[in-house]
Coordinates of C-alpha atoms in Angstrom, one line a residue:
Chain A
M12 CA -28.0 107.2 32.4
S13 CA -26.9 106.7 28.8
K14 CA -27.9 109.0 26.0
I15 CA -31.2 108.7 24.2
L16 CA -30.4 107.4 20.7
V17 CA -32.2 109.0 17.8
F18 CA -32.1 107.2 14.5
G19 CA -33.8 106.4 11.2
H20 CA -34.2 103.1 9.3
Q21 CA -31.7 100.6 8.1
N22 CA -30.0 101.4 4.8
P23 CA -30.4 105.1 5.8
D24 CA -31.3 107.6 3.1
T25 CA -30.9 111.4 3.4
D26 CA -34.2 111.7 5.4
A27 CA -33.3 108.9 7.8
I28 CA -30.0 110.6 8.6
G29 CA -31.1 114.3 8.3
A30 CA -34.3 113.9 10.4
A31 CA -32.3 112.1 13.1
I32 CA -29.7 114.9 13.2
A33 CA -32.5 117.6 13.2
F34 CA -34.8 115.9 15.8
A35 CA -31.9 115.0 18.1
H36 CA -30.8 118.6 18.1
L37 CA -34.3 119.8 18.8
Q38 CA -34.7 117.4 21.7
K39 CA -31.3 118.5 23.0
E40 CA -32.5 122.1 22.9
L41 CA -35.6 121.0 24.9
G42 CA -33.4 119.5 27.6
K43 CA -33.1 115.8 26.5
D44 CA -29.7 114.1 26.4
T45 CA -29.9 112.8 22.9
E46 CA -27.4 111.6 20.3
A47 CA -28.2 111.2 16.6
V48 CA -26.9 107.8 15.3
A49 CA -27.5 105.8 12.1
L50 CA -28.1 102.2 11.2
G51 CA -25.6 102.4 8.4
T52 CA -23.1 104.7 6.6
P53 CA -24.5 107.5 4.5
N54 CA -25.0 106.8 0.8
E55 CA -23.3 109.1 -1.8
E56 CA -26.3 111.4 -2.0
T57 CA -26.4 111.8 1.8
Q58 CA -22.6 112.2 2.0
F59 CA -22.8 115.0 -0.6
A60 CA -25.3 116.8 1.5
L61 CA -23.4 116.3 4.8
S62 CA -20.2 117.5 3.2
H63 CA -21.9 120.5 1.7
F64 CA -23.2 121.6 5.0
E65 CA -20.1 120.5 6.9
L66 CA -21.9 118.1 9.1
E67 CA -20.4 114.9 10.5
A68 CA -22.0 111.6 9.6
P69 CA -23.7 110.1 12.7
R70 CA -22.0 107.3 14.5
V71 CA -23.2 103.9 13.1
I72 CA -24.8 101.4 15.5
E73 CA -26.3 98.1 14.6
Q74 CA -28.1 97.0 17.7
I75 CA -29.4 98.5 20.9
E76 CA -29.3 97.2 24.4
A77 CA -32.6 96.0 26.1
G78 CA -34.2 98.9 28.0
S79 CA -32.3 101.6 26.1
E80 CA -34.3 104.8 25.5
V81 CA -34.7 105.6 21.8
M82 CA -36.5 107.9 19.5
L83 CA -37.3 106.8 15.9
V84 CA -37.5 109.0 12.8
D85 CA -38.6 108.1 9.3
H86 CA -39.7 104.6 10.2
N87 CA -41.6 102.6 12.7
E88 CA -41.7 99.0 11.4
F89 CA -39.5 96.9 13.7
Q90 CA -38.0 94.9 10.9
Q91 CA -36.6 98.2 9.4
S92 CA -35.2 99.3 12.7
A93 CA -32.3 98.4 15.0
E94 CA -31.8 94.9 16.2
G95 CA -33.2 94.8 19.8
I96 CA -35.8 97.5 19.1
A97 CA -38.7 95.3 20.5
E98 CA -36.9 95.4 23.9
A99 CA -36.1 99.2 23.9
A100 CA -38.1 101.9 25.5
I101 CA -39.4 104.0 22.5
L102 CA -40.0 107.5 23.8
A103 CA -40.9 109.1 20.5
V104 CA -41.5 108.5 16.8
V105 CA -41.6 111.1 14.0
D106 CA -42.5 109.5 10.7
H107 CA -44.5 109.8 7.5
H108 CA -45.0 106.1 6.7
R109 CA -47.9 103.7 7.3
I110 CA -47.8 102.1 10.8
A111 CA -47.2 98.4 11.0
N112 CA -45.3 95.8 13.0
F113 CA -44.9 98.4 15.7
E114 CA -45.9 98.3 19.3
T115 CA -45.0 99.7 22.7
A116 CA -45.8 98.7 26.3
N117 CA -46.2 102.4 27.3
P118 CA -47.8 105.6 26.0
L119 CA -45.3 107.6 23.9
Y120 CA -45.0 110.6 21.7
Y121 CA -46.0 109.7 18.1
R122 CA -46.2 112.2 15.4
A123 CA -46.9 111.0 11.9
E124 CA -48.3 113.0 9.0
P125 CA -49.0 112.0 5.4
V126 CA -46.4 114.4 4.0
G127 CA -43.5 113.7 1.7
C128 CA -40.7 113.8 4.2
T129 CA -40.1 113.4 7.9
S130 CA -38.0 116.5 8.0
T131 CA -41.1 118.6 7.0
I132 CA -42.7 117.4 10.2
V133 CA -39.5 118.1 12.2
L134 CA -39.6 121.7 10.9
K135 CA -43.1 122.0 12.3
L136 CA -41.9 120.7 15.7
Y137 CA -39.1 123.3 15.8
R138 CA -41.8 126.0 15.0
E139 CA -44.2 124.7 17.7
A140 CA -41.4 124.6 20.3
N141 CA -40.0 128.0 19.2
V142 CA -36.5 126.6 18.7
E143 CA -34.2 128.2 16.2
I144 CA -32.7 126.0 13.4
P145 CA -29.0 126.3 12.8
A146 CA -28.1 126.8 9.1
A147 CA -26.3 123.5 8.7
I148 CA -29.2 121.6 10.2
A149 CA -31.7 123.5 7.9
G150 CA -29.4 122.4 5.1
I151 CA -29.6 118.7 5.8
M152 CA -33.3 119.0 6.4
L153 CA -33.9 120.6 3.0
S154 CA -31.7 117.9 1.5
A155 CA -33.9 115.3 3.0
I156 CA -37.0 116.9 1.5
V157 CA -35.4 117.2 -2.0
S158 CA -34.3 113.5 -1.7
D159 CA -37.7 112.1 -0.6
T160 CA -39.7 114.2 -3.1
L161 CA -37.2 113.9 -5.9
L162 CA -37.1 117.7 -6.0
F163 CA -40.9 117.9 -5.6
K164 CA -41.7 115.6 -8.5
S165 CA -42.9 112.6 -6.4
P166 CA -46.7 112.1 -5.8
T167 CA -45.9 111.9 -2.1
C168 CA -44.8 115.6 -2.2
T169 CA -47.3 118.0 -0.6
E170 CA -47.6 121.8 -0.5
E171 CA -46.2 121.6 3.0
D172 CA -43.0 119.9 1.8
I173 CA -42.5 122.6 -0.8
A174 CA -43.1 125.4 1.7
A175 CA -40.8 123.7 4.2
A176 CA -38.0 123.3 1.7
K177 CA -38.2 126.9 0.7
E178 CA -38.2 128.1 4.3
L179 CA -35.2 125.9 5.1
A180 CA -33.3 127.0 1.9
A181 CA -33.6 130.6 3.1
I182 CA -32.1 129.6 6.5
A183 CA -29.4 127.5 4.9
N184 CA -28.7 130.1 2.2
V185 CA -28.8 127.8 -0.9
D186 CA -30.4 127.9 -4.3
L187 CA -32.9 125.1 -3.9
E188 CA -33.2 124.0 -7.5
A189 CA -29.5 124.1 -8.4
Y190 CA -28.4 122.5 -5.1
G191 CA -31.2 119.9 -5.2
L192 CA -30.3 118.7 -8.7
D193 CA -26.6 118.5 -7.8
M194 CA -27.4 116.5 -4.7
L195 CA -29.8 114.1 -6.5
K196 CA -27.2 113.5 -9.3
A197 CA -24.5 112.7 -6.7
G198 CA -26.7 109.8 -5.6
T199 CA -27.0 108.3 -9.1
N200 CA -23.4 107.5 -9.5
L201 CA -23.9 103.7 -9.6
T202 CA -21.0 102.6 -11.7
T203 CA -18.5 102.3 -8.9
K204 CA -20.9 100.0 -6.9
T205 CA -21.1 96.2 -7.0
A206 CA -24.6 94.8 -7.6
A207 CA -24.9 93.8 -4.0
E208 CA -24.1 97.4 -2.9
L209 CA -26.5 98.8 -5.3
L210 CA -29.3 96.5 -4.0
D211 CA -28.6 97.5 -0.5
L212 CA -28.5 101.3 -1.1
D213 CA -32.2 101.7 -0.1
A214 CA -33.9 98.4 0.5
K215 CA -36.7 97.7 3.0
S216 CA -38.4 94.5 4.1
F217 CA -42.2 94.1 4.2
P218 CA -44.2 91.1 5.4
M219 CA -47.2 90.7 3.0
G220 CA -49.8 88.0 3.0
G221 CA -47.5 85.6 4.8
K222 CA -44.5 86.2 2.4
S223 CA -41.3 88.2 3.1
I224 CA -40.9 90.8 0.5
R225 CA -37.8 92.9 0.0
I226 CA -38.1 96.1 -2.0
G227 CA -35.0 98.0 -3.1
Q228 CA -35.0 101.3 -4.9
V229 CA -32.2 103.0 -6.9
N230 CA -32.4 106.4 -8.5
T231 CA -30.7 106.9 -11.9
V232 CA -30.6 109.4 -14.8
D233 CA -30.4 106.5 -17.2
L234 CA -32.4 103.3 -16.9
N235 CA -30.3 101.6 -19.6
E236 CA -27.2 102.1 -17.6
V237 CA -28.7 100.1 -14.7
F238 CA -30.3 97.4 -16.8
S239 CA -27.0 96.8 -18.7
R240 CA -26.1 95.0 -15.4
Q241 CA -29.4 93.0 -15.2
E242 CA -27.7 89.6 -15.1
E243 CA -25.3 90.7 -12.3
L244 CA -28.2 92.2 -10.4
E245 CA -30.4 89.1 -10.7
T246 CA -27.5 86.9 -9.4
A247 CA -27.2 89.2 -6.4
M248 CA -31.0 89.3 -5.8
K249 CA -31.1 85.5 -5.8
A250 CA -28.2 85.3 -3.4
E251 CA -30.0 87.8 -1.1
N252 CA -33.3 85.9 -1.2
Q253 CA -31.4 82.7 -0.3
A254 CA -29.3 84.3 2.5
K255 CA -32.1 86.3 4.2
G256 CA -35.1 84.1 3.4
Y257 CA -36.9 86.7 1.3
D258 CA -39.6 85.1 -0.9
L259 CA -39.4 87.9 -3.4
Y260 CA -37.0 90.7 -4.3
L261 CA -38.3 93.7 -6.2
L262 CA -35.8 96.3 -7.4
V263 CA -37.5 99.6 -8.4
V264 CA -35.1 101.5 -10.7
T265 CA -36.3 105.1 -10.9
D266 CA -35.6 107.5 -13.6
I267 CA -35.5 110.8 -11.6
L268 CA -35.4 113.0 -14.7
N269 CA -38.5 111.5 -16.4
S270 CA -40.3 110.3 -13.3
N271 CA -40.8 106.6 -14.4
S272 CA -39.6 103.4 -12.9
E273 CA -38.6 99.9 -14.2
L274 CA -39.1 96.9 -12.0
L275 CA -36.8 93.9 -11.7
V276 CA -38.3 91.0 -9.9
I277 CA -36.7 87.8 -8.6
G278 CA -38.4 85.1 -6.5
E279 CA -41.9 83.8 -6.1
P280 CA -44.8 84.4 -6.3
T281 CA -44.7 86.9 -9.2
S282 CA -48.4 86.8 -10.1
P283 CA -49.4 89.2 -7.2
V284 CA -46.8 91.6 -8.5
E285 CA -48.3 91.5 -12.0
A286 CA -51.8 91.9 -10.6
A287 CA -50.7 94.8 -8.4
F288 CA -49.4 96.9 -11.3
N289 CA -51.5 95.4 -14.1
V290 CA -48.4 94.4 -16.0
V291 CA -46.9 91.3 -17.4
L292 CA -43.3 90.7 -16.5
T293 CA -41.0 90.1 -19.4
A294 CA -37.5 88.8 -18.7
N295 CA -38.3 89.6 -15.0
R296 CA -38.9 93.3 -15.9
A297 CA -41.9 95.6 -16.2
F298 CA -42.0 99.4 -17.0
L299 CA -44.1 101.4 -14.6
P300 CA -44.9 104.8 -16.1
G301 CA -45.2 107.6 -13.6
V302 CA -44.2 105.5 -10.6
V303 CA -41.5 107.0 -8.5
S304 CA -42.7 106.5 -4.9
R305 CA -42.2 103.1 -3.2
K306 CA -44.3 104.2 -0.3
K307 CA -47.3 105.5 -2.3
Q308 CA -47.1 103.7 -5.6
V309 CA -45.6 100.3 -4.8
V310 CA -46.1 99.2 -1.2
P311 CA -49.9 99.7 -0.8
Q312 CA -50.6 98.1 -4.2
L313 CA -48.5 95.1 -3.4
T314 CA -49.9 94.8 0.1
E315 CA -53.5 94.7 -1.3
S316 CA -52.6 92.3 -4.0
F317 CA -50.8 89.9 -1.6
N318 CA -53.7 90.1 0.9
N319 CA -56.3 89.1 -1.7
Chain B
M27 CA -69.1 109.8 -0.5
S28 CA -70.3 108.9 3.0
K29 CA -69.2 110.9 6.0
I30 CA -65.9 110.3 7.8
L31 CA -66.8 108.6 11.1
V32 CA -64.9 109.8 14.2
F33 CA -65.1 107.6 17.2
G34 CA -63.4 106.4 20.4
H35 CA -63.1 102.9 21.9
Q36 CA -65.8 100.3 22.8
N37 CA -67.5 100.8 26.1
P38 CA -66.9 104.6 25.7
D39 CA -65.9 106.7 28.6
T40 CA -66.1 110.5 28.7
D41 CA -62.9 111.0 26.8
A42 CA -63.9 108.5 24.0
I43 CA -67.1 110.4 23.5
G44 CA -65.8 113.9 24.3
A45 CA -62.7 113.7 22.1
A46 CA -64.8 112.3 19.2
I47 CA -67.2 115.2 19.4
A48 CA -64.4 117.7 19.7
F49 CA -62.1 116.3 17.0
A50 CA -65.0 115.8 14.6
H51 CA -66.0 119.4 15.0
L52 CA -62.4 120.6 14.5
Q53 CA -62.1 118.5 11.3
K54 CA -65.4 119.9 10.1
E55 CA -64.2 123.4 10.6
L56 CA -61.1 122.4 8.6
G57 CA -63.3 121.3 5.7
K58 CA -63.8 117.5 6.3
D59 CA -67.2 116.0 6.2
T60 CA -67.1 114.2 9.6
E61 CA -69.6 112.8 12.0
A62 CA -68.8 111.9 15.7
V63 CA -70.2 108.5 16.5
A64 CA -69.7 106.1 19.5
L65 CA -69.2 102.4 19.9
G66 CA -71.8 102.3 22.7
T67 CA -74.2 104.5 24.7
P68 CA -72.8 107.0 27.2
N69 CA -72.2 105.9 30.8
E70 CA -73.9 107.9 33.6
E71 CA -70.9 110.1 34.1
T72 CA -70.7 111.0 30.4
Q73 CA -74.5 111.4 30.2
F74 CA -74.2 113.9 33.1
A75 CA -71.6 115.9 31.2
L76 CA -73.5 115.8 27.9
S77 CA -76.7 117.0 29.6
H78 CA -74.9 119.7 31.5
F79 CA -73.5 121.2 28.3
E80 CA -76.7 120.4 26.3
L81 CA -75.0 118.1 23.8
E82 CA -76.6 115.2 22.1
A83 CA -75.1 111.7 22.6
P84 CA -73.4 110.6 19.4
R85 CA -75.2 108.0 17.3
V86 CA -74.1 104.5 18.2
I87 CA -72.5 102.3 15.6
E88 CA -71.2 98.8 16.1
Q89 CA -69.4 98.0 12.9
I90 CA -68.1 99.8 9.9
E91 CA -68.2 98.9 6.2
A92 CA -65.0 97.8 4.4
G93 CA -63.3 100.8 2.9
S94 CA -65.0 103.4 5.1
E95 CA -63.0 106.4 6.0
V96 CA -62.6 106.8 9.8
M97 CA -60.7 108.8 12.4
L98 CA -59.9 107.2 15.8
V99 CA -59.7 109.0 19.1
D100 CA -58.6 107.7 22.5
H101 CA -57.6 104.3 21.2
N102 CA -55.7 102.5 18.5
E103 CA -55.8 98.8 19.3
F104 CA -58.1 97.1 16.8
Q105 CA -59.7 94.8 19.4
Q106 CA -60.9 97.9 21.3
S107 CA -62.3 99.4 18.1
A108 CA -65.2 99.0 15.8
E109 CA -65.9 95.6 14.1
G110 CA -64.4 95.9 10.6
I111 CA -61.7 98.4 11.5
A112 CA -58.9 96.3 9.9
E113 CA -60.6 96.9 6.5
A114 CA -61.3 100.6 7.0
A115 CA -59.2 103.5 5.7
I116 CA -57.9 105.1 8.9
L117 CA -57.2 108.7 8.1
A118 CA -56.2 109.9 11.5
V119 CA -55.6 108.8 15.1
V120 CA -55.4 111.1 18.2
D121 CA -54.6 109.1 21.3
H122 CA -52.7 108.9 24.5
H123 CA -52.2 105.2 24.9
R124 CA -49.5 102.7 24.0
I125 CA -49.6 101.6 20.4
A126 CA -50.3 97.9 19.7
N127 CA -52.3 95.7 17.4
F128 CA -52.6 98.6 15.0
E129 CA -51.6 98.8 11.4
T130 CA -52.5 100.6 8.2
A131 CA -51.7 100.1 4.6
N132 CA -51.2 103.8 4.0
P133 CA -49.5 106.8 5.6
L134 CA -51.8 108.6 8.0
Y135 CA -52.0 111.4 10.5
Y136 CA -51.1 110.0 13.9
R137 CA -50.9 112.2 17.0
A138 CA -50.1 110.6 20.3
E139 CA -48.7 112.2 23.4
P140 CA -48.1 110.7 26.8
V141 CA -50.6 113.0 28.5
G142 CA -53.5 112.2 30.7
C143 CA -56.3 112.7 28.3
T144 CA -56.9 112.7 24.5
S145 CA -58.9 115.9 24.8
T146 CA -55.8 117.7 26.1
I147 CA -54.2 116.9 22.7
V148 CA -57.3 117.9 20.8
L149 CA -57.1 121.3 22.5
K150 CA -53.6 121.7 21.1
L151 CA -54.8 120.8 17.6
Y152 CA -57.5 123.5 17.9
R153 CA -54.8 126.0 18.9
E154 CA -52.4 124.9 16.1
A155 CA -55.2 125.2 13.5
N156 CA -56.5 128.5 15.0
V157 CA -60.0 127.2 15.3
E158 CA -62.3 128.6 18.0
I159 CA -63.8 126.1 20.5
P160 CA -67.6 126.4 21.1
A161 CA -68.4 126.6 24.9
A162 CA -70.3 123.3 24.9
I163 CA -67.5 121.5 23.2
A164 CA -65.0 123.0 25.7
G165 CA -67.3 121.7 28.4
I166 CA -67.3 118.1 27.2
M167 CA -63.5 118.3 26.7
L168 CA -62.9 119.5 30.2
S169 CA -65.2 116.7 31.4
A170 CA -63.0 114.2 29.6
I171 CA -59.9 115.6 31.3
V172 CA -61.6 115.5 34.7
S173 CA -62.7 111.9 34.0
D174 CA -59.4 110.5 32.8
T175 CA -57.3 112.2 35.5
L176 CA -59.8 111.7 38.3
L177 CA -59.8 115.5 38.8
F178 CA -56.0 115.6 38.5
K179 CA -55.3 112.9 41.0
S180 CA -54.2 110.2 38.6
P181 CA -50.5 109.6 38.0
T182 CA -51.3 109.9 34.3
C183 CA -52.1 113.6 34.9
T184 CA -49.6 116.1 33.5
E185 CA -49.1 119.8 33.8
E186 CA -50.5 120.1 30.3
D187 CA -53.8 118.4 31.3
I188 CA -54.3 120.7 34.3
A189 CA -53.5 123.8 32.1
A190 CA -55.9 122.5 29.4
A191 CA -58.7 121.9 31.8
K192 CA -58.4 125.4 33.3
E193 CA -58.3 127.0 29.8
L194 CA -61.4 125.0 28.8
A195 CA -63.2 125.8 32.1
A196 CA -62.9 129.5 31.3
I197 CA -64.4 128.9 27.8
A198 CA -67.2 126.7 29.2
N199 CA -67.7 129.0 32.1
V200 CA -67.8 126.4 34.9
D201 CA -66.2 126.0 38.3
L202 CA -63.8 123.2 37.6
E203 CA -63.5 121.7 41.1
A204 CA -67.2 121.8 41.9
Y205 CA -68.4 120.7 38.5
G206 CA -65.7 118.0 38.3
L207 CA -66.6 116.4 41.6
D208 CA -70.3 116.4 40.7
M209 CA -69.6 114.8 37.4
L210 CA -67.3 112.1 38.9
K211 CA -69.9 111.3 41.6
A212 CA -72.6 110.9 38.9
G213 CA -70.5 108.1 37.5
T214 CA -70.3 106.2 40.8
N215 CA -74.0 105.4 41.1
L216 CA -73.6 101.7 40.7
T217 CA -76.5 100.5 42.7
T218 CA -79.0 100.5 39.8
K219 CA -76.7 98.4 37.6
T220 CA -76.6 94.6 37.2
A221 CA -73.2 93.0 37.7
A222 CA -72.9 92.4 34.0
E223 CA -73.6 96.1 33.3
L224 CA -71.1 97.1 35.9
L225 CA -68.4 95.0 34.4
D226 CA -69.1 96.4 31.0
L227 CA -69.0 100.0 32.1
D228 CA -65.3 100.5 31.1
A229 CA -63.7 97.2 30.1
K230 CA -61.0 96.7 27.5
S231 CA -59.3 93.6 26.1
F232 CA -55.5 93.1 25.9
P233 CA -53.6 90.1 24.4
M234 CA -50.7 89.4 26.8
G235 CA -48.2 86.6 26.4
G236 CA -50.6 84.4 24.4
K237 CA -53.5 85.0 26.8
S238 CA -56.6 87.1 26.3
I239 CA -57.0 89.4 29.3
R240 CA -60.1 91.5 30.0
I241 CA -59.6 94.5 32.4
G242 CA -62.6 96.3 33.6
Q243 CA -62.5 99.4 35.9
V244 CA -65.3 100.9 38.0
N245 CA -65.0 104.1 40.0
T246 CA -66.6 104.4 43.4
V247 CA -66.7 106.5 46.5
D248 CA -67.1 103.3 48.7
L249 CA -65.1 100.1 47.9
N250 CA -67.3 98.2 50.4
E251 CA -70.4 99.0 48.5
V252 CA -69.0 97.3 45.4
F253 CA -67.5 94.3 47.2
S254 CA -70.8 93.6 49.0
R255 CA -71.7 92.3 45.5
Q256 CA -68.5 90.2 45.1
E257 CA -70.3 86.9 44.5
E258 CA -72.6 88.3 41.9
L259 CA -69.7 90.0 40.2
E260 CA -67.6 86.8 40.1
T261 CA -70.5 84.9 38.5
A262 CA -70.8 87.6 35.8
M263 CA -67.0 87.5 35.3
K264 CA -67.0 83.7 34.9
A265 CA -69.9 84.0 32.4
E266 CA -68.0 86.7 30.4
N267 CA -64.8 84.6 30.3
Q268 CA -66.7 81.6 29.0
A269 CA -68.8 83.6 26.5
K270 CA -66.0 85.7 25.1
G271 CA -63.0 83.3 25.5
Y272 CA -61.1 85.5 28.0
D273 CA -58.5 83.6 30.0
L274 CA -58.6 86.1 32.8
Y275 CA -60.9 88.9 33.9
L276 CA -59.5 91.6 36.2
L277 CA -61.9 94.1 37.7
V278 CA -60.1 97.2 39.1
V279 CA -62.4 98.9 41.6
T280 CA -61.1 102.4 42.2
D281 CA -61.8 104.6 45.2
I282 CA -61.7 108.0 43.6
L283 CA -61.8 109.9 46.9
N284 CA -58.8 108.1 48.5
S285 CA -57.0 107.1 45.2
N286 CA -56.6 103.4 45.8
S287 CA -57.9 100.3 44.0
E288 CA -59.0 96.9 44.9
L289 CA -58.6 94.1 42.4
L290 CA -61.0 91.2 41.8
V291 CA -59.6 88.4 39.6
I292 CA -61.4 85.5 37.9
G293 CA -59.7 83.0 35.6
E294 CA -56.3 81.6 35.0
P295 CA -53.3 82.1 35.3
T296 CA -53.4 84.3 38.4
S297 CA -49.7 84.0 39.3
P298 CA -48.5 86.6 36.7
V299 CA -51.1 89.0 38.3
E300 CA -49.7 88.4 41.8
A301 CA -46.1 88.9 40.4
A302 CA -47.1 92.0 38.6
F303 CA -48.3 93.8 41.7
N304 CA -46.3 91.9 44.3
V305 CA -49.5 90.8 46.1
V306 CA -51.1 87.6 47.1
L307 CA -54.7 87.2 46.0
T308 CA -57.0 86.4 49.0
A309 CA -60.6 85.4 48.1
N310 CA -59.7 86.5 44.5
R311 CA -59.0 90.0 45.8
A312 CA -55.9 92.2 46.4
F313 CA -55.7 95.8 47.6
L314 CA -53.5 98.1 45.4
P315 CA -52.6 101.2 47.4
G316 CA -52.2 104.3 45.2
V317 CA -53.3 102.6 42.0
V318 CA -55.9 104.5 40.0
S319 CA -54.7 104.3 36.4
R320 CA -55.2 101.1 34.3
K321 CA -53.1 102.5 31.6
K322 CA -50.1 103.4 33.7
Q323 CA -50.3 101.3 36.8
V324 CA -52.0 98.1 35.6
V325 CA -51.5 97.3 31.9
P326 CA -47.7 97.8 31.6
Q327 CA -47.0 95.8 34.8
L328 CA -49.3 93.0 33.7
T329 CA -47.8 93.0 30.1
E330 CA -44.3 92.7 31.5
S331 CA -45.3 89.9 33.9
F332 CA -47.1 87.9 31.2
N333 CA -44.2 88.3 28.8
N334 CA -41.7 86.9 31.3

């Protein structure tokens, strides 16, 4: 019997990798033969966190064999998962997103809660199972919470996320604020990346109203720095739309210090985007004050607008 | 703001009604303004349990208004839910079935475990939240476990279900075996029912390989008693197929004392049914030794067969 693979979404962020490591370890302690893997290499923020806590990056896989046993963290939609997921046996899901484009033939363990980070739920699962959390794993879990909540500034952040991060920081023995800001900044070093790499840092696909929508997000401490490369980004977005058949590419550029975002939009139709956020696109851009969460402040608004 | 409606599937069984009552009460204790409702009147087994524990049957609703806040128990597939469910705001799901034909626009609380009964999971939620269970609610919960597991004989039954039923029996102050058998027998009084009523007792729809499949189940202590009405049942099944557009109607008649089932099949195509169970239908019938669980021993086998 091959190992049960535990993984997060494509273009993994710190929660996709951290929650996979943490949940795979918990399941191993509970007697399951699991391995944490990832659907891509860690981004710079995640690599900073892995290095800080002296953890290995999970092995990268791209597809899974039919009939393999898997456990998903931090996602459920098949188009965000591994190739072959529809033919896998999904034993468990731990997630904090909406549920869509997901189905199984058999009953399974599914634990979703509307909190800011999957790792917050994984911490509860450790507590419920009375399993101790190793310091390094506590470290990658708190990194995931800092990442998903932008150090507690995102509207997705709940009291539970804050309490979980504090509890984990005590186990990992780090200063939450200082470490958290260092880690977030490590993820905003965009200058060394090509436009295509930048788009692909954290992009997810969503079918909406019959259209295929791609939504990327990049964090920065300086919006101008990113938009100085607007032309290059637009060319890369057009190329992606053409190559992958996306109707529309939205890039959400998020200023993590001031908690705002600026949108760059390439493709058609754009009018549902303008309606969703009550903005007019100028030179393909629109400023979205207070918007930092794709999950809570972008995807539901767009979904509703595209379905009208 | 109207109340948050908590309900189980159409053609409610004892778990659909019991888990709705129990989860609505838990959520009320946690500060939510909930009301347990049902998508149909209780069957005789459920009515026996409600009367025994002096509980009112939940108010029956058929459809919900767009935008209503709801919590689902014991189901998730939209075609088994209330009319209008796709436009409702689903806040929570507690279930023990496969996940399919389900989606939300927003993150939600979803708790599924592969155990024999939703009420077993609801008991855990009471424990996790440190909320006391009133005796009558413990009674309807243990009735749900007895019903779903056929007094622990179904292959869906887990150690957790047995432990939960015992724990609840102590709170409700009943003799589990004696009460359980009385309750199951109360549900097998089929003689007073028309064929159409009998079909509708516990029937669910499943899309499979492009076909619309209806699967009904009735419990009995005497298979012959049910099949003495085969002609009448077949007429009613044909009428249902025609009226509702089902391609195929399967009636699973389950002998709860000997833990076997006999299948009655009307519609087309029947060859995937024969392949699924490795049987040949004779006079539209096939004996399925050891089969008592639709969820575990019928639906996955049929799904696979229809998808091949």
